[in-house]
Amino acid sequence: CWFSKNTINMASKPGILTEWPWTWLGNFKYVVLAPFVGRSIQSLLNREDGSKIDIGYLIIFPFLLFRMLHNQIWISLSRYRTAKGDNRILDKTIEFDQVDRERNWDDQILLNGLLFYYGYMKLEQSHYLPIWRSDGIILTTLLHIGPVEFLYYWLHRALHHHFLYSRYHSHHHSSIVTEPITSVIHPFAEHIAYFLLFSIPLLTTVLTKTASIVSFGGYITYIDFMNNMGHCNFEIIPKWMFSTFPPLKYLMYTPSYHSLHHTQFRTNYSLFMPIYDYIYGTLDKSSDTLYEKSLERQGKSPDVVHLTHLTTPESIYHLRLGFASFASEPYTSKWYFWLMWPITL
């Protein structure tokens, strides 16, 4: 089953800056990074003998590739676990239009890459970052727990006001049964707001000269991990973690906790730390019950199993566990598949 790319649903009443600037480029959208990647490589080739290498500048592009791999692992893991049915939260399938709507999950990685390169060029303090600085890591942690989580909570509630919801946030909530990549499916303007929010710890540590490669990479990886984990349609957090350290329930959400936000809409607004839902009375009362039920839910034995074989070695990339951009299209051989032959074999 497949459907046209043109069926992608945006918000019910799309506002300004809903479309991504490079949508018209299609699969060639990655060229927007080419000038910056080329410039970073040129800086390495043109450096004088004995001059110090700016590792932070060089690893921006490899880090973007790592983020794509990280997300792809979550996609495959989630679809495998959802198919098994163990600890499933919602007993509903993912509709085809959702797969098509969420195929542009990598747009936010491209946006982050462009902004990282731009920030490097404009902020001299971002040059020659050390690998590790303890004070920067501590500062990043405190700024996330405080301003970022607090401001996100109120931004999220504002996005549920009918004016912003109909123009922006309803696009994200079109997915009732969530997948990991559902977490980053938002209109362009909404992603700009999120980046400004998450840049608070990053910019603060850069301007105070406490930033490091570990604090930058670790913080972005933490955001990716928590976003992906929280949007799975199966419960992944074991009960013993909360039993061993009870305050953890205020500091870390679970997939079932956030799933209630996608089904109830007016509860569980917090980002990764439910503490603000407790403080402001927006906690869904069924959060604990759904969490425990999800952990106990066993997979159902199927009545029918459809066994599928490959038509060509390359068709493996069109399987459900593979790339969403391929799985949402009819099988066609791409010109760049020949470059992937070592991986295909």
GROMACS .gro file of C-alpha atoms in nm:
model
  345
    1CYS     CA    1   0.000   0.000   0.000
    2TRP     CA    2   0.128   0.346  -0.080
    3PHE     CA    3   0.014   0.700  -0.136
    4SER     CA    4   0.133   1.024  -0.289
    5LYS     CA    5   0.373   1.262  -0.116
    6ASN     CA    6   0.116   1.531  -0.185
    7THR     CA    7  -0.118   1.382   0.077
    8ILE     CA    8   0.100   1.508   0.363
    9ASN     CA    9  -0.122   1.681   0.618
   10MET     CA   10  -0.014   2.007   0.769
   11ALA     CA   11  -0.197   2.191   1.044
   12SER     CA   12  -0.573   2.229   1.002
   13LYS     CA   13  -0.531   2.606   0.936
   14PRO     CA   14  -0.164   2.642   0.836
   15GLY     CA   15  -0.004   2.961   0.966
   16ILE     CA   16   0.299   3.146   0.835
   17LEU     CA   17   0.628   2.955   0.812
   18THR     CA   18   0.469   2.611   0.825
   19GLU     CA   19   0.654   2.477   0.519
   20TRP     CA   20   1.026   2.401   0.541
   21PRO     CA   21   1.235   2.635   0.319
   22TRP     CA   22   1.393   2.347   0.127
   23THR     CA   23   1.077   2.142   0.065
   24TRP     CA   24   1.094   2.228  -0.306
   25LEU     CA   25   1.434   2.054  -0.326
   26GLY     CA   26   1.282   1.714  -0.246
   27ASN     CA   27   1.548   1.447  -0.185
   28PHE     CA   28   1.819   1.695  -0.284
   29LYS     CA   29   1.757   1.902   0.029
   30TYR     CA   30   2.084   1.787   0.182
   31VAL     CA   31   2.276   2.014  -0.057
   32VAL     CA   32   2.194   2.307   0.175
   33LEU     CA   33   2.471   2.180   0.401
   34ALA     CA   34   2.728   2.139   0.122
   35PRO     CA   35   2.883   2.490   0.140
   36PHE     CA   36   2.934   2.465   0.515
   37VAL     CA   37   3.073   2.110   0.506
   38GLY     CA   38   3.305   2.210   0.222
   39ARG     CA   39   3.425   2.512   0.414
   40SER     CA   40   3.500   2.305   0.725
   41ILE     CA   41   3.704   2.057   0.517
   42GLN     CA   42   3.885   2.345   0.347
   43SER     CA   43   3.979   2.488   0.686
   44LEU     CA   44   4.152   2.159   0.764
   45LEU     CA   45   4.334   2.137   0.432
   46ASN     CA   46   4.448   2.501   0.436
   47ARG     CA   47   4.574   2.514   0.792
   48GLU     CA   48   4.939   2.594   0.838
   49ASP     CA   49   5.178   2.331   0.965
   50GLY     CA   50   5.165   2.312   1.342
   51SER     CA   51   4.845   2.513   1.373
   52LYS     CA   52   4.578   2.376   1.603
   53ILE     CA   53   4.287   2.181   1.453
   54ASP     CA   54   3.940   2.306   1.544
   55ILE     CA   55   3.782   1.968   1.619
   56GLY     CA   56   3.442   2.117   1.708
   57TYR     CA   57   3.407   2.272   1.363
   58LEU     CA   58   3.506   1.952   1.184
   59ILE     CA   59   3.273   1.718   1.375
   60ILE     CA   60   2.950   1.915   1.317
   61PHE     CA   61   2.871   1.717   1.001
   62PRO     CA   62   2.970   1.373   1.143
   63PHE     CA   63   2.756   1.455   1.447
   64LEU     CA   64   2.456   1.523   1.220
   65LEU     CA   65   2.511   1.181   1.059
   66PHE     CA   66   2.529   1.025   1.406
   67ARG     CA   67   2.196   1.185   1.495
   68MET     CA   68   2.036   1.039   1.182
   69LEU     CA   69   2.170   0.694   1.272
   70HIS     CA   70   2.046   0.736   1.631
   71ASN     CA   71   1.697   0.820   1.507
   72GLN     CA   72   1.696   0.536   1.254
   73ILE     CA   73   1.781   0.285   1.529
   74TRP     CA   74   1.481   0.408   1.730
   75ILE     CA   75   1.257   0.383   1.422
   76SER     CA   76   1.354   0.020   1.355
   77LEU     CA   77   1.341  -0.080   1.723
   78SER     CA   78   1.000   0.080   1.772
   79ARG     CA   79   0.842  -0.082   1.466
   80TYR     CA   80   0.979  -0.421   1.565
   81ARG     CA   81   0.851  -0.393   1.923
   82THR     CA   82   0.516  -0.251   1.813
   83ALA     CA   83   0.473  -0.542   1.573
   84LYS     CA   84   0.543  -0.787   1.856
   85GLY     CA   85   0.288  -0.616   2.077
   86ASP     CA   86   0.472  -0.654   2.410
   87ASN     CA   87   0.398  -0.367   2.651
   88ARG     CA   88   0.202  -0.188   2.379
   89ILE     CA   89   0.030   0.126   2.507
   90LEU     CA   90  -0.240   0.176   2.241
   91ASP     CA   91  -0.382  -0.121   2.055
   92LYS     CA   92  -0.404   0.067   1.729
   93THR     CA   93  -0.207   0.045   1.409
   94ILE     CA   94  -0.016   0.324   1.240
   95GLU     CA   95  -0.204   0.460   0.941
   96PHE     CA   96  -0.031   0.498   0.605
   97ASP     CA   97  -0.086   0.873   0.596
   98GLN     CA   98   0.109   0.901   0.921
   99VAL     CA   99   0.410   0.722   0.768
  100ASP     CA  100   0.397   0.967   0.477
  101ARG     CA  101   0.347   1.270   0.701
  102GLU     CA  102   0.645   1.177   0.918
  103ARG     CA  103   0.890   1.093   0.641
  104ASN     CA  104   1.059   1.435   0.671
  105TRP     CA  105   1.182   1.373   1.025
  106ASP     CA  106   1.538   1.460   0.922
  107ASP     CA  107   1.446   1.821   0.835
  108GLN     CA  108   1.505   1.929   1.194
  109ILE     CA  109   1.855   1.779   1.183
  110LEU     CA  110   1.932   1.983   0.871
  111LEU     CA  111   1.800   2.295   1.045
  112ASN     CA  112   2.014   2.231   1.352
  113GLY     CA  113   2.318   2.175   1.132
  114LEU     CA  114   2.271   2.506   0.951
  115LEU     CA  115   2.225   2.691   1.281
  116PHE     CA  116   2.532   2.521   1.434
  117TYR     CA  117   2.746   2.627   1.138
  118TYR     CA  118   2.601   2.979   1.150
  119GLY     CA  119   2.665   3.004   1.524
  120TYR     CA  120   3.022   2.890   1.475
  121MET     CA  121   3.085   3.159   1.215
  122LYS     CA  122   2.928   3.437   1.424
  123LEU     CA  123   3.051   3.347   1.772
  124GLU     CA  124   3.425   3.353   1.819
  125GLN     CA  125   3.382   3.187   2.160
  126SER     CA  126   3.263   2.869   1.984
  127HIS     CA  127   3.603   2.816   1.822
  128TYR     CA  128   3.844   2.553   1.956
  129LEU     CA  129   3.611   2.409   2.219
  130PRO     CA  130   3.774   2.168   2.466
  131ILE     CA  131   3.662   1.807   2.478
  132TRP     CA  132   3.544   1.830   2.841
  133ARG     CA  133   3.462   2.096   3.099
  134SER     CA  134   3.284   1.993   3.418
  135ASP     CA  135   3.147   2.338   3.495
  136GLY     CA  136   2.988   2.361   3.149
  137ILE     CA  137   2.821   2.023   3.189
  138ILE     CA  138   2.682   2.118   3.530
  139LEU     CA  139   2.561   2.455   3.395
  140THR     CA  140   2.392   2.285   3.097
  141THR     CA  141   2.214   2.043   3.332
  142LEU     CA  142   2.089   2.319   3.564
  143LEU     CA  143   1.971   2.538   3.277
  144HIS     CA  144   1.776   2.250   3.128
  145ILE     CA  145   1.607   2.155   3.455
  146GLY     CA  146   1.516   2.516   3.522
  147PRO     CA  147   1.453   2.759   3.234
  148VAL     CA  148   1.422   2.506   2.948
  149GLU     CA  149   1.175   2.269   3.113
  150PHE     CA  150   0.977   2.556   3.269
  151LEU     CA  151   0.955   2.763   2.949
  152TYR     CA  152   0.873   2.458   2.738
  153TYR     CA  153   0.582   2.371   2.966
  154TRP     CA  154   0.421   2.712   2.913
  155LEU     CA  155   0.508   2.721   2.544
  156HIS     CA  156   0.343   2.381   2.505
  157ARG     CA  157   0.030   2.500   2.683
  158ALA     CA  158   0.024   2.806   2.458
  159LEU     CA  159   0.050   2.582   2.152
  160HIS     CA  160  -0.268   2.409   2.269
  161HIS     CA  161  -0.460   2.736   2.255
  162HIS     CA  162  -0.699   2.704   1.962
  163PHE     CA  163  -0.529   2.983   1.764
  164LEU     CA  164  -0.180   2.826   1.768
  165TYR     CA  165  -0.307   2.470   1.780
  166SER     CA  166  -0.504   2.497   1.455
  167ARG     CA  167  -0.215   2.673   1.277
  168TYR     CA  168   0.081   2.474   1.403
  169HIS     CA  169   0.064   2.213   1.679
  170SER     CA  170  -0.231   2.014   1.537
  171HIS     CA  171   0.013   1.881   1.274
  172HIS     CA  172   0.203   1.700   1.549
  173HIS     CA  173  -0.115   1.574   1.714
  174SER     CA  174  -0.239   1.422   1.389
  175SER     CA  175  -0.046   1.117   1.512
  176ILE     CA  176  -0.250   0.956   1.789
  177VAL     CA  177  -0.042   0.637   1.788
  178THR     CA  178   0.307   0.779   1.817
  179GLU     CA  179   0.639   0.657   1.684
  180PRO     CA  180   0.980   0.786   1.796
  181ILE     CA  181   1.005   1.020   1.497
  182THR     CA  182   0.662   1.166   1.577
  183SER     CA  183   0.852   1.372   1.835
  184VAL     CA  184   1.012   1.594   1.568
  185ILE     CA  185   0.718   1.625   1.328
  186HIS     CA  186   0.628   1.992   1.359
  187PRO     CA  187   0.588   2.287   1.122
  188PHE     CA  188   0.900   2.491   1.051
  189ALA     CA  189   0.801   2.785   1.274
  190GLU     CA  190   0.744   2.555   1.571
  191HIS     CA  191   1.092   2.406   1.531
  192ILE     CA  192   1.240   2.755   1.534
  193ALA     CA  193   1.073   2.815   1.871
  194TYR     CA  194   1.205   2.484   2.006
  195PHE     CA  195   1.558   2.557   1.886
  196LEU     CA  196   1.555   2.896   2.058
  197LEU     CA  197   1.449   2.720   2.377
  198PHE     CA  198   1.711   2.446   2.361
  199SER     CA  199   1.980   2.698   2.267
  200ILE     CA  200   1.958   2.857   2.614
  201PRO     CA  201   2.210   2.614   2.771
  202LEU     CA  202   2.419   2.602   2.453
  203LEU     CA  203   2.452   2.977   2.407
  204THR     CA  204   2.502   3.039   2.780
  205THR     CA  205   2.792   2.796   2.803
  206VAL     CA  206   2.949   2.936   2.484
  207LEU     CA  207   2.924   3.298   2.599
  208THR     CA  208   3.058   3.212   2.945
  209LYS     CA  209   3.339   3.008   2.785
  210THR     CA  210   3.239   2.693   2.973
  211ALA     CA  211   3.119   2.499   2.668
  212SER     CA  212   3.280   2.177   2.554
  213ILE     CA  213   3.228   1.919   2.280
  214VAL     CA  214   3.089   1.676   2.538
  215SER     CA  215   2.839   1.928   2.680
  216PHE     CA  216   2.717   2.021   2.331
  217GLY     CA  217   2.700   1.668   2.189
  218GLY     CA  218   2.576   1.516   2.512
  219TYR     CA  219   2.291   1.767   2.549
  220ILE     CA  220   2.165   1.724   2.192
  221THR     CA  221   2.194   1.345   2.222
  222TYR     CA  222   1.998   1.357   2.550
  223ILE     CA  223   1.721   1.555   2.379
  224ASP     CA  224   1.710   1.306   2.088
  225PHE     CA  225   1.708   1.007   2.322
  226MET     CA  226   1.430   1.138   2.544
  227ASN     CA  227   1.222   1.256   2.248
  228ASN     CA  228   1.245   0.918   2.076
  229MET     CA  229   1.190   0.715   2.391
  230GLY     CA  230   0.887   0.917   2.501
  231HIS     CA  231   0.707   0.874   2.171
  232CYS     CA  232   0.731   0.495   2.150
  233ASN     CA  233   0.401   0.307   2.155
  234PHE     CA  234   0.535   0.058   2.406
  235GLU     CA  235   0.648   0.101   2.766
  236ILE     CA  236   1.024   0.079   2.797
  237ILE     CA  237   1.100   0.210   3.150
  238PRO     CA  238   1.113  -0.075   3.405
  239LYS     CA  239   0.922  -0.035   3.730
  240TRP     CA  240   1.226  -0.103   3.948
  241MET     CA  241   1.376   0.233   3.848
  242PHE     CA  242   1.093   0.424   4.015
  243SER     CA  243   1.085   0.184   4.311
  244THR     CA  244   1.458   0.230   4.372
  245PHE     CA  245   1.447   0.609   4.340
  246PRO     CA  246   1.088   0.739   4.388
  247PRO     CA  247   1.170   1.108   4.310
  248LEU     CA  248   1.255   0.992   3.957
  249LYS     CA  249   0.884   1.011   3.869
  250TYR     CA  250   0.915   1.390   3.883
  251LEU     CA  251   1.234   1.400   3.675
  252MET     CA  252   1.170   1.156   3.387
  253TYR     CA  253   0.859   1.085   3.187
  254THR     CA  254   0.766   0.753   3.027
  255PRO     CA  255   0.616   0.661   2.687
  256SER     CA  256   0.278   0.589   2.850
  257TYR     CA  257   0.292   0.926   3.028
  258HIS     CA  258   0.334   1.114   2.702
  259SER     CA  259   0.095   0.887   2.514
  260LEU     CA  260  -0.182   1.025   2.735
  261HIS     CA  261  -0.100   1.372   2.609
  262HIS     CA  262  -0.167   1.253   2.253
  263THR     CA  263  -0.499   1.095   2.347
  264GLN     CA  264  -0.626   1.341   2.611
  265PHE     CA  265  -0.462   1.659   2.471
  266ARG     CA  266  -0.515   1.872   2.784
  267THR     CA  267  -0.287   1.690   3.029
  268ASN     CA  268   0.081   1.596   3.067
  269TYR     CA  269   0.232   1.902   2.897
  270SER     CA  270   0.582   1.866   3.041
  271LEU     CA  271   0.885   1.815   2.821
  272PHE     CA  272   1.090   1.535   2.983
  273MET     CA  273   1.033   1.613   3.351
  274PRO     CA  274   0.674   1.575   3.481
  275ILE     CA  275   0.744   1.796   3.782
  276TYR     CA  276   0.574   2.098   3.621
  277ASP     CA  277   0.256   1.900   3.556
  278TYR     CA  278   0.251   1.816   3.926
  279ILE     CA  279   0.311   2.180   4.022
  280TYR     CA  280   0.046   2.330   3.795
  281GLY     CA  281  -0.216   2.056   3.827
  282THR     CA  282  -0.212   1.928   3.467
  283LEU     CA  283  -0.106   1.573   3.551
  284ASP     CA  284  -0.337   1.311   3.400
  285LYS     CA  285  -0.477   1.107   3.690
  286SER     CA  286  -0.452   0.784   3.492
  287SER     CA  287  -0.076   0.819   3.427
  288ASP     CA  288   0.033   0.563   3.688
  289THR     CA  289  -0.244   0.320   3.601
  290LEU     CA  290  -0.166   0.324   3.228
  291TYR     CA  291   0.205   0.283   3.302
  292GLU     CA  292   0.150  -0.031   3.508
  293LYS     CA  293  -0.102  -0.178   3.263
  294SER     CA  294   0.134  -0.119   2.973
  295LEU     CA  295   0.416  -0.303   3.149
  296GLU     CA  296   0.189  -0.603   3.207
  297ARG     CA  297   0.047  -0.619   2.855
  298GLN     CA  298   0.162  -0.920   2.659
  299GLY     CA  299   0.186  -0.953   2.284
  300LYS     CA  300  -0.101  -1.128   2.106
  301SER     CA  301  -0.046  -1.437   1.896
  302PRO     CA  302  -0.137  -1.353   1.535
  303ASP     CA  303  -0.397  -1.555   1.346
  304VAL     CA  304  -0.220  -1.495   1.017
  305VAL     CA  305   0.143  -1.429   0.936
  306HIS     CA  306   0.229  -1.276   0.598
  307LEU     CA  307   0.577  -1.387   0.496
  308THR     CA  308   0.743  -1.152   0.248
  309HIS     CA  309   1.052  -1.220   0.038
  310LEU     CA  310   1.284  -0.970  -0.126
  311THR     CA  311   1.245  -0.899  -0.496
  312THR     CA  312   1.601  -0.766  -0.521
  313PRO     CA  313   1.872  -0.720  -0.257
  314GLU     CA  314   1.802  -0.345  -0.265
  315SER     CA  315   1.435  -0.392  -0.175
  316ILE     CA  316   1.537  -0.460   0.185
  317TYR     CA  317   1.543  -0.082   0.235
  318HIS     CA  318   1.167  -0.068   0.168
  319LEU     CA  319   1.078  -0.297   0.458
  320ARG     CA  320   0.880  -0.154   0.747
  321LEU     CA  321   1.184  -0.171   0.975
  322GLY     CA  322   1.389   0.023   0.722
  323PHE     CA  323   1.383   0.383   0.608
  324ALA     CA  324   1.050   0.562   0.643
  325SER     CA  325   1.113   0.762   0.325
  326PHE     CA  326   1.138   0.436   0.126
  327ALA     CA  327   0.866   0.246   0.311
  328SER     CA  328   0.610   0.514   0.222
  329GLU     CA  329   0.671   0.477  -0.152
  330PRO     CA  330   0.623   0.196  -0.405
  331TYR     CA  331   0.941  -0.001  -0.463
  332THR     CA  332   1.175   0.165  -0.711
  333SER     CA  333   1.550   0.132  -0.749
  334LYS     CA  334   1.735   0.454  -0.668
  335TRP     CA  335   2.048   0.567  -0.851
  336TYR     CA  336   2.240   0.601  -0.526
  337PHE     CA  337   2.174   0.241  -0.417
  338TRP     CA  338   2.490   0.130  -0.593
  339LEU     CA  339   2.690   0.336  -0.343
  340MET     CA  340   2.525   0.134  -0.065
  341TRP     CA  341   2.617  -0.207  -0.201
  342PRO     CA  342   2.860  -0.292   0.085
  343ILE     CA  343   2.581  -0.223   0.337
  344THR     CA  344   2.324  -0.403   0.120
  345LEU     CA  345   2.536  -0.718   0.101
   0.00000   0.00000   0.00000
